[in-house]
């Protein structure tokens, strides 16, 4: 990785190049003649302003990925991400948006998987996040909105899911789309039918998926919360979350073009309560309970399937460093 960073007063400018994956020398054999130059590189430019009550930034990143060249496929992808954090007296607001564009798949000749003349797959997807919080003495109330565009899979020449999804670094609910729960206890299998990049690999050629995971691809999330800081170390909070998918399409067969859809776009509604105690500045202990009224999206394609509501009782130690 090579980086250049400079500062002008409250402004920080940075430029970065990273060699993610190196494969310059292997030329391939037989039906795989184009493995040479199968690198993954990234180029990034960013600018950040940091004032007393306002922080804002903009990131542009270019991804010329060639790791699928063994199949005759290149990716030329771009990411544009602005963000802002602002404080106005007792009101705090933060927001971020990400726009992905470029070529999700640029087909080369010769191509191991696809016939000559197959149209390229254009990439155009976006996500947005907005959170507001109002402090009223030791209490506070707030709301959160998150969106990540999905793919209706009806057009083979378009890919409309942002590759970064909605992010794993925020989890408004204890069960629904929670990354810690997915990591340590397993995810929601019915909501994760496969990898969205599988169309690029020979092992699953013929199917492209529209997954819903804790990375929050293809999701619309509404969240409201309220809390009370009983002491500087003890916090109580309650939250209400409603979530659905942006597009109910689950998968598409590349050969036939047939799109399979879920019977519903509803992921569910959840109510959570937590109590958190700060043991040290970097160590906290949390106990929580949550109840999920499961949405019919988890029925998949079977309208007669039965889904149960879910609940969680948990305790967690968190070390921040």
CSV table of C-alpha atoms in Angstrom, one decimal:
chain,number,residue,atom,x,y,z
A,1,UNK,CA,0.0,0.0,0.0
A,2,UNK,CA,1.2,3.5,-0.9
A,3,UNK,CA,-0.5,6.5,0.8
A,4,UNK,CA,0.0,10.3,0.7
A,5,UNK,CA,-1.7,12.5,3.3
A,6,UNK,CA,-1.5,16.2,3.7
A,7,UNK,CA,-3.3,18.7,6.0
A,8,UNK,CA,-4.4,22.3,5.3
A,9,UNK,CA,-5.9,23.8,8.5
A,10,UNK,CA,-9.1,21.9,9.1
A,11,UNK,CA,-8.8,20.0,5.8
A,12,UNK,CA,-7.2,16.6,5.3
A,13,UNK,CA,-6.5,15.3,1.8
A,14,UNK,CA,-5.3,11.7,1.1
A,15,UNK,CA,-4.4,9.6,-1.9
A,16,UNK,CA,-3.9,5.8,-1.6
A,17,UNK,CA,-2.9,2.9,-3.9
A,18,UNK,CA,-3.2,-0.7,-2.8
A,19,UNK,CA,-2.2,-3.9,-4.4
A,20,UNK,CA,-4.8,-6.3,-3.1
A,21,UNK,CA,-3.9,-9.4,-5.1
A,22,UNK,CA,-0.9,-10.1,-7.3
A,23,UNK,CA,-1.0,-12.5,-10.3
A,24,UNK,CA,1.2,-11.2,-13.2
A,25,UNK,CA,3.1,-14.3,-14.3
A,26,UNK,CA,0.8,-17.4,-14.6
A,27,UNK,CA,-0.3,-17.6,-18.2
A,28,UNK,CA,-2.8,-20.4,-17.9
A,29,UNK,CA,-3.1,-23.6,-19.9
A,30,UNK,CA,-5.6,-25.3,-22.3
A,31,UNK,CA,-9.1,-23.7,-22.1
A,32,UNK,CA,-7.8,-21.2,-19.5
A,33,UNK,CA,-5.3,-19.1,-21.6
A,34,UNK,CA,-5.7,-15.7,-20.0
A,35,UNK,CA,-4.8,-16.0,-16.3
A,36,UNK,CA,-1.9,-13.5,-16.7
A,37,UNK,CA,-2.5,-10.1,-15.3
A,38,UNK,CA,-5.2,-11.3,-12.9
A,39,UNK,CA,-4.5,-8.6,-10.3
A,40,UNK,CA,-6.8,-6.7,-7.9
A,41,UNK,CA,-5.8,-3.1,-7.3
A,42,UNK,CA,-7.5,-0.1,-5.7
A,43,UNK,CA,-7.0,3.7,-6.1
A,44,UNK,CA,-8.5,6.2,-3.7
A,45,UNK,CA,-8.8,9.9,-3.2
A,46,UNK,CA,-10.4,11.4,-0.1
A,47,UNK,CA,-11.0,14.8,1.6
A,48,UNK,CA,-12.1,15.5,5.1
A,49,UNK,CA,-13.1,18.7,6.9
A,50,UNK,CA,-13.0,18.6,10.7
A,51,UNK,CA,-14.4,21.7,12.5
A,52,UNK,CA,-15.7,22.1,16.1
A,53,UNK,CA,-19.3,21.0,15.4
A,54,UNK,CA,-19.1,19.8,11.9
A,55,UNK,CA,-17.2,16.9,10.2
A,56,UNK,CA,-17.7,16.1,6.5
A,57,UNK,CA,-15.8,14.1,4.0
A,58,UNK,CA,-15.8,12.6,0.5
A,59,UNK,CA,-14.2,9.4,-0.8
A,60,UNK,CA,-13.7,8.3,-4.4
A,61,UNK,CA,-12.4,4.8,-5.0
A,62,UNK,CA,-11.6,2.9,-8.2
A,63,UNK,CA,-11.5,-0.9,-8.3
A,64,UNK,CA,-9.9,-2.4,-11.5
A,65,UNK,CA,-10.3,-6.1,-10.5
A,66,UNK,CA,-9.0,-8.8,-12.8
A,67,UNK,CA,-9.1,-11.8,-10.5
A,68,UNK,CA,-11.9,-13.4,-12.7
A,69,UNK,CA,-9.9,-13.1,-15.9
A,70,UNK,CA,-9.4,-16.8,-15.9
A,71,UNK,CA,-13.1,-16.9,-17.0
A,72,UNK,CA,-12.6,-13.9,-19.4
A,73,UNK,CA,-14.2,-11.4,-17.1
A,74,UNK,CA,-12.9,-8.1,-15.7
A,75,UNK,CA,-14.4,-5.7,-13.3
A,76,UNK,CA,-14.1,-1.9,-13.5
A,77,UNK,CA,-15.9,-0.5,-10.5
A,78,UNK,CA,-16.1,2.9,-8.8
A,79,UNK,CA,-17.3,4.0,-5.4
A,80,UNK,CA,-18.3,7.6,-4.4
A,81,UNK,CA,-19.1,8.1,-0.7
A,82,UNK,CA,-19.9,11.4,1.1
A,83,UNK,CA,-20.5,11.6,4.9
A,84,UNK,CA,-21.3,14.2,7.5
A,85,UNK,CA,-21.5,14.5,11.3
A,86,UNK,CA,-23.0,17.7,12.8
A,87,UNK,CA,-24.0,19.0,16.3
A,88,UNK,CA,-26.5,21.8,16.8
A,89,UNK,CA,-26.9,22.3,20.5
A,90,UNK,CA,-28.7,19.2,21.9
A,91,UNK,CA,-29.2,17.8,18.4
A,92,UNK,CA,-26.7,15.4,16.7
A,93,UNK,CA,-27.0,14.2,13.1
A,94,UNK,CA,-24.9,11.8,11.1
A,95,UNK,CA,-25.3,10.6,7.6
A,96,UNK,CA,-23.6,8.7,4.8
A,97,UNK,CA,-24.3,7.8,1.2
A,98,UNK,CA,-22.5,5.5,-1.2
A,99,UNK,CA,-22.9,5.3,-5.0
A,100,UNK,CA,-21.4,2.4,-7.0
A,101,UNK,CA,-21.0,2.6,-10.8
A,102,UNK,CA,-19.0,1.2,-13.6
A,103,UNK,CA,-18.7,-2.4,-15.0
A,104,UNK,CA,-19.7,-5.3,-12.7
A,105,UNK,CA,-18.6,-7.6,-15.5
A,106,UNK,CA,-16.7,-6.7,-18.7
A,107,UNK,CA,-16.6,-9.8,-20.9
A,108,UNK,CA,-13.3,-10.4,-22.8
A,109,UNK,CA,-12.5,-12.7,-25.7
A,110,UNK,CA,-11.9,-15.6,-25.5
A,111,UNK,CA,-14.4,-16.2,-22.7
A,112,UNK,CA,-14.5,-19.6,-20.9
A,113,UNK,CA,-18.1,-19.2,-19.5
A,114,UNK,CA,-20.2,-16.9,-21.8
A,115,UNK,CA,-20.8,-16.9,-25.6
A,116,UNK,CA,-19.1,-14.3,-27.7
A,117,UNK,CA,-21.1,-11.0,-27.8
A,118,UNK,CA,-22.6,-11.4,-24.4
A,119,UNK,CA,-23.4,-7.8,-23.2
A,120,UNK,CA,-21.4,-6.4,-20.3
A,121,UNK,CA,-23.1,-6.0,-16.9
A,122,UNK,CA,-23.3,-2.4,-15.8
A,123,UNK,CA,-23.0,-1.6,-12.1
A,124,UNK,CA,-25.3,1.1,-10.6
A,125,UNK,CA,-26.3,0.8,-7.0
A,126,UNK,CA,-26.5,3.0,-4.0
A,127,UNK,CA,-27.0,3.1,-0.2
A,128,UNK,CA,-27.8,5.8,2.3
A,129,UNK,CA,-27.8,6.1,6.1
A,130,UNK,CA,-29.2,8.9,8.3
A,131,UNK,CA,-29.4,9.1,12.1
A,132,UNK,CA,-30.6,11.8,14.3
A,133,UNK,CA,-30.5,12.1,18.1
A,134,UNK,CA,-31.8,14.7,20.6
A,135,UNK,CA,-30.5,14.9,24.1
A,136,UNK,CA,-32.9,16.1,26.8
A,137,UNK,CA,-30.9,16.2,30.0
A,138,UNK,CA,-29.8,12.6,30.9
A,139,UNK,CA,-32.4,11.2,28.4
A,140,UNK,CA,-32.4,11.1,24.6
A,141,UNK,CA,-34.6,10.1,21.7
A,142,UNK,CA,-33.6,9.4,18.1
A,143,UNK,CA,-34.4,7.7,14.8
A,144,UNK,CA,-32.4,6.0,12.1
A,145,UNK,CA,-33.1,5.2,8.4
A,146,UNK,CA,-31.0,2.9,6.2
A,147,UNK,CA,-31.4,2.0,2.6
A,148,UNK,CA,-29.4,-0.3,0.2
A,149,UNK,CA,-30.8,-0.8,-3.3
A,150,UNK,CA,-31.5,-4.3,-4.4
A,151,UNK,CA,-31.6,-6.0,-7.8
A,152,UNK,CA,-34.9,-7.0,-9.4
A,153,UNK,CA,-32.7,-9.3,-11.6
A,154,UNK,CA,-35.0,-8.7,-14.7
A,155,UNK,CA,-32.2,-7.2,-16.8
A,156,UNK,CA,-29.0,-9.3,-17.3
A,157,UNK,CA,-27.1,-6.1,-18.4
A,158,UNK,CA,-27.6,-4.3,-15.0
A,159,UNK,CA,-26.4,-5.0,-11.5
A,160,UNK,CA,-28.1,-2.6,-9.0
A,161,UNK,CA,-26.8,-3.7,-5.6
A,162,UNK,CA,-24.1,-1.6,-3.9
A,163,UNK,CA,-21.2,-3.9,-3.3
A,164,UNK,CA,-20.6,-2.5,0.2
A,165,UNK,CA,-24.3,-3.1,1.1
A,166,UNK,CA,-25.5,-1.0,4.0
A,167,UNK,CA,-22.6,-1.9,6.2
A,168,UNK,CA,-22.0,-4.2,9.2
A,169,UNK,CA,-20.8,-1.5,11.6
A,170,UNK,CA,-24.3,-0.6,12.8
A,171,UNK,CA,-27.0,-3.0,14.2
A,172,UNK,CA,-30.2,-1.2,15.2
A,173,UNK,CA,-31.8,-4.5,16.3
A,174,UNK,CA,-30.5,-7.4,18.5
A,175,UNK,CA,-31.8,-10.1,16.1
A,176,UNK,CA,-32.7,-8.7,12.7
A,177,UNK,CA,-29.7,-8.2,10.4
A,178,UNK,CA,-27.4,-8.0,13.5
A,179,UNK,CA,-23.8,-8.7,12.4
A,180,UNK,CA,-22.6,-9.9,15.9
A,181,UNK,CA,-25.5,-12.4,16.0
A,182,UNK,CA,-24.7,-13.6,12.5
A,183,UNK,CA,-21.0,-14.0,13.3
A,184,UNK,CA,-21.4,-15.8,16.6
A,185,UNK,CA,-24.7,-17.6,16.4
A,186,UNK,CA,-25.3,-18.0,12.6
A,187,UNK,CA,-27.3,-15.9,10.2
A,188,UNK,CA,-30.8,-16.1,8.8
A,189,UNK,CA,-30.4,-18.9,6.2
A,190,UNK,CA,-33.6,-18.2,4.3
A,191,UNK,CA,-32.5,-14.6,3.8
A,192,UNK,CA,-29.1,-15.5,2.4
A,193,UNK,CA,-29.5,-17.7,-0.7
A,194,UNK,CA,-26.1,-17.2,-2.1
A,195,UNK,CA,-23.2,-14.9,-3.0
A,196,UNK,CA,-24.1,-12.0,-5.3
A,197,UNK,CA,-20.8,-12.5,-7.2
A,198,UNK,CA,-21.4,-16.1,-8.0
A,199,UNK,CA,-22.3,-15.3,-11.6
A,200,UNK,CA,-18.6,-14.5,-12.1
A,201,UNK,CA,-17.4,-18.0,-11.0
A,202,UNK,CA,-17.5,-21.2,-13.0
A,203,UNK,CA,-18.7,-23.3,-10.0
A,204,UNK,CA,-22.1,-21.6,-9.9
A,205,UNK,CA,-22.4,-20.4,-13.5
A,206,UNK,CA,-26.1,-20.0,-14.4
A,207,UNK,CA,-27.4,-18.3,-11.2
A,208,UNK,CA,-27.2,-14.9,-9.8
A,209,UNK,CA,-28.5,-14.2,-6.3
A,210,UNK,CA,-29.9,-11.2,-4.4
A,211,UNK,CA,-28.8,-11.9,-0.8
A,212,UNK,CA,-30.0,-10.3,2.4
A,213,UNK,CA,-27.4,-10.6,5.1
A,214,UNK,CA,-26.0,-8.6,8.1
A,215,UNK,CA,-24.2,-6.5,5.5
A,216,UNK,CA,-27.7,-5.2,4.8
A,217,UNK,CA,-27.7,-5.6,1.0
A,218,UNK,CA,-31.2,-5.0,-0.5
A,219,UNK,CA,-32.7,-3.6,2.6
A,220,UNK,CA,-34.9,-0.7,3.9
A,221,UNK,CA,-34.7,-0.2,7.7
A,222,UNK,CA,-36.6,2.2,10.0
A,223,UNK,CA,-35.6,2.5,13.6
A,224,UNK,CA,-36.6,4.6,16.6
A,225,UNK,CA,-35.0,4.6,20.0
A,226,UNK,CA,-35.0,6.2,23.4
A,227,UNK,CA,-32.6,6.0,26.2
A,228,UNK,CA,-31.7,7.2,29.7
A,229,UNK,CA,-28.3,7.7,31.2
A,230,UNK,CA,-29.0,6.9,34.9
A,231,UNK,CA,-25.3,7.6,35.8
A,232,UNK,CA,-22.3,8.4,33.7
A,233,UNK,CA,-21.6,4.7,33.5
A,234,UNK,CA,-25.1,3.1,33.3
A,235,UNK,CA,-27.4,3.4,30.3
A,236,UNK,CA,-30.9,2.0,29.6
A,237,UNK,CA,-32.3,2.0,26.0
A,238,UNK,CA,-35.4,0.7,24.1
A,239,UNK,CA,-35.7,0.5,20.3
A,240,UNK,CA,-38.3,-0.3,17.7
A,241,UNK,CA,-37.1,-1.6,14.3
A,242,UNK,CA,-39.0,-2.3,11.1
A,243,UNK,CA,-37.3,-3.8,8.0
A,244,UNK,CA,-38.1,-5.0,4.5
A,245,UNK,CA,-36.2,-5.9,1.4
A,246,UNK,CA,-36.0,-3.3,-1.4
A,247,UNK,CA,-36.5,-6.0,-4.1
A,248,UNK,CA,-38.2,-9.4,-3.4
A,249,UNK,CA,-36.3,-11.2,-6.2
A,250,UNK,CA,-34.2,-14.0,-4.7
A,251,UNK,CA,-32.4,-15.4,-7.7
A,252,UNK,CA,-32.3,-15.5,-11.5
A,253,UNK,CA,-31.3,-18.4,-13.8
A,254,UNK,CA,-28.9,-16.9,-16.3
A,255,UNK,CA,-29.7,-19.3,-19.1
A,256,UNK,CA,-33.5,-19.0,-19.0
A,257,UNK,CA,-33.7,-15.5,-17.5
A,258,UNK,CA,-36.3,-16.8,-15.0
A,259,UNK,CA,-36.5,-14.7,-11.8
A,260,UNK,CA,-37.6,-16.3,-8.5
A,261,UNK,CA,-39.2,-14.0,-6.0
A,262,UNK,CA,-40.1,-14.3,-2.3
A,263,UNK,CA,-43.8,-14.2,-1.4
A,264,UNK,CA,-43.3,-11.0,0.6
A,265,UNK,CA,-40.9,-8.1,1.0
A,266,UNK,CA,-41.4,-8.0,4.8
A,267,UNK,CA,-38.3,-8.9,7.0
A,268,UNK,CA,-40.0,-8.2,10.3
A,269,UNK,CA,-40.6,-5.9,13.2
A,270,UNK,CA,-38.5,-6.0,16.4
A,271,UNK,CA,-38.6,-4.5,19.9
A,272,UNK,CA,-35.5,-4.5,22.0
A,273,UNK,CA,-34.4,-3.3,25.5
A,274,UNK,CA,-30.9,-3.1,26.8
A,275,UNK,CA,-28.9,-2.1,29.8
A,276,UNK,CA,-25.2,-1.2,29.5
A,277,UNK,CA,-22.7,-0.6,32.2
A,278,UNK,CA,-19.3,0.9,31.5
A,279,UNK,CA,-16.8,-1.1,33.6
A,280,UNK,CA,-13.8,0.8,32.3
A,281,UNK,CA,-13.4,3.4,29.5
A,282,UNK,CA,-12.8,0.7,27.0
A,283,UNK,CA,-14.8,-2.2,28.5
A,284,UNK,CA,-18.6,-2.4,28.8
A,285,UNK,CA,-21.1,-5.0,29.8
A,286,UNK,CA,-24.5,-5.2,28.3
A,287,UNK,CA,-27.6,-7.3,29.0
A,288,UNK,CA,-30.5,-7.2,26.5
A,289,UNK,CA,-33.8,-8.8,25.4
A,290,UNK,CA,-35.4,-8.7,22.0
A,291,UNK,CA,-38.6,-10.0,20.3
A,292,UNK,CA,-38.8,-10.3,16.5
A,293,UNK,CA,-42.2,-10.6,14.8
A,294,UNK,CA,-40.8,-12.4,11.8
A,295,UNK,CA,-41.8,-11.2,8.3
A,296,UNK,CA,-43.0,-13.5,5.5
A,297,UNK,CA,-39.9,-12.9,3.4
A,298,UNK,CA,-38.5,-15.8,5.4
A,299,UNK,CA,-41.1,-18.1,3.8
A,300,UNK,CA,-39.1,-17.8,0.6
A,301,UNK,CA,-41.2,-18.9,-2.4
A,302,UNK,CA,-43.7,-21.0,-0.4
A,303,UNK,CA,-46.7,-19.0,0.7
A,304,UNK,CA,-47.9,-21.9,2.8
A,305,UNK,CA,-44.7,-22.1,4.8
A,306,UNK,CA,-44.9,-21.3,8.5
A,307,UNK,CA,-42.4,-18.9,10.2
A,308,UNK,CA,-42.3,-18.4,13.9
A,309,UNK,CA,-41.5,-15.2,15.9
A,310,UNK,CA,-38.2,-15.2,17.6
A,311,UNK,CA,-36.7,-13.8,20.8
A,312,UNK,CA,-33.3,-13.3,22.3
A,313,UNK,CA,-31.9,-13.0,25.9
A,314,UNK,CA,-28.3,-12.0,25.9
A,315,UNK,CA,-25.3,-10.6,27.8
A,316,UNK,CA,-22.2,-9.2,26.1
A,317,UNK,CA,-18.8,-7.9,27.1
A,318,UNK,CA,-17.4,-5.3,24.6
A,319,UNK,CA,-13.7,-4.3,24.5
A,320,UNK,CA,-13.0,-1.2,22.4
A,321,UNK,CA,-9.5,-0.4,21.2
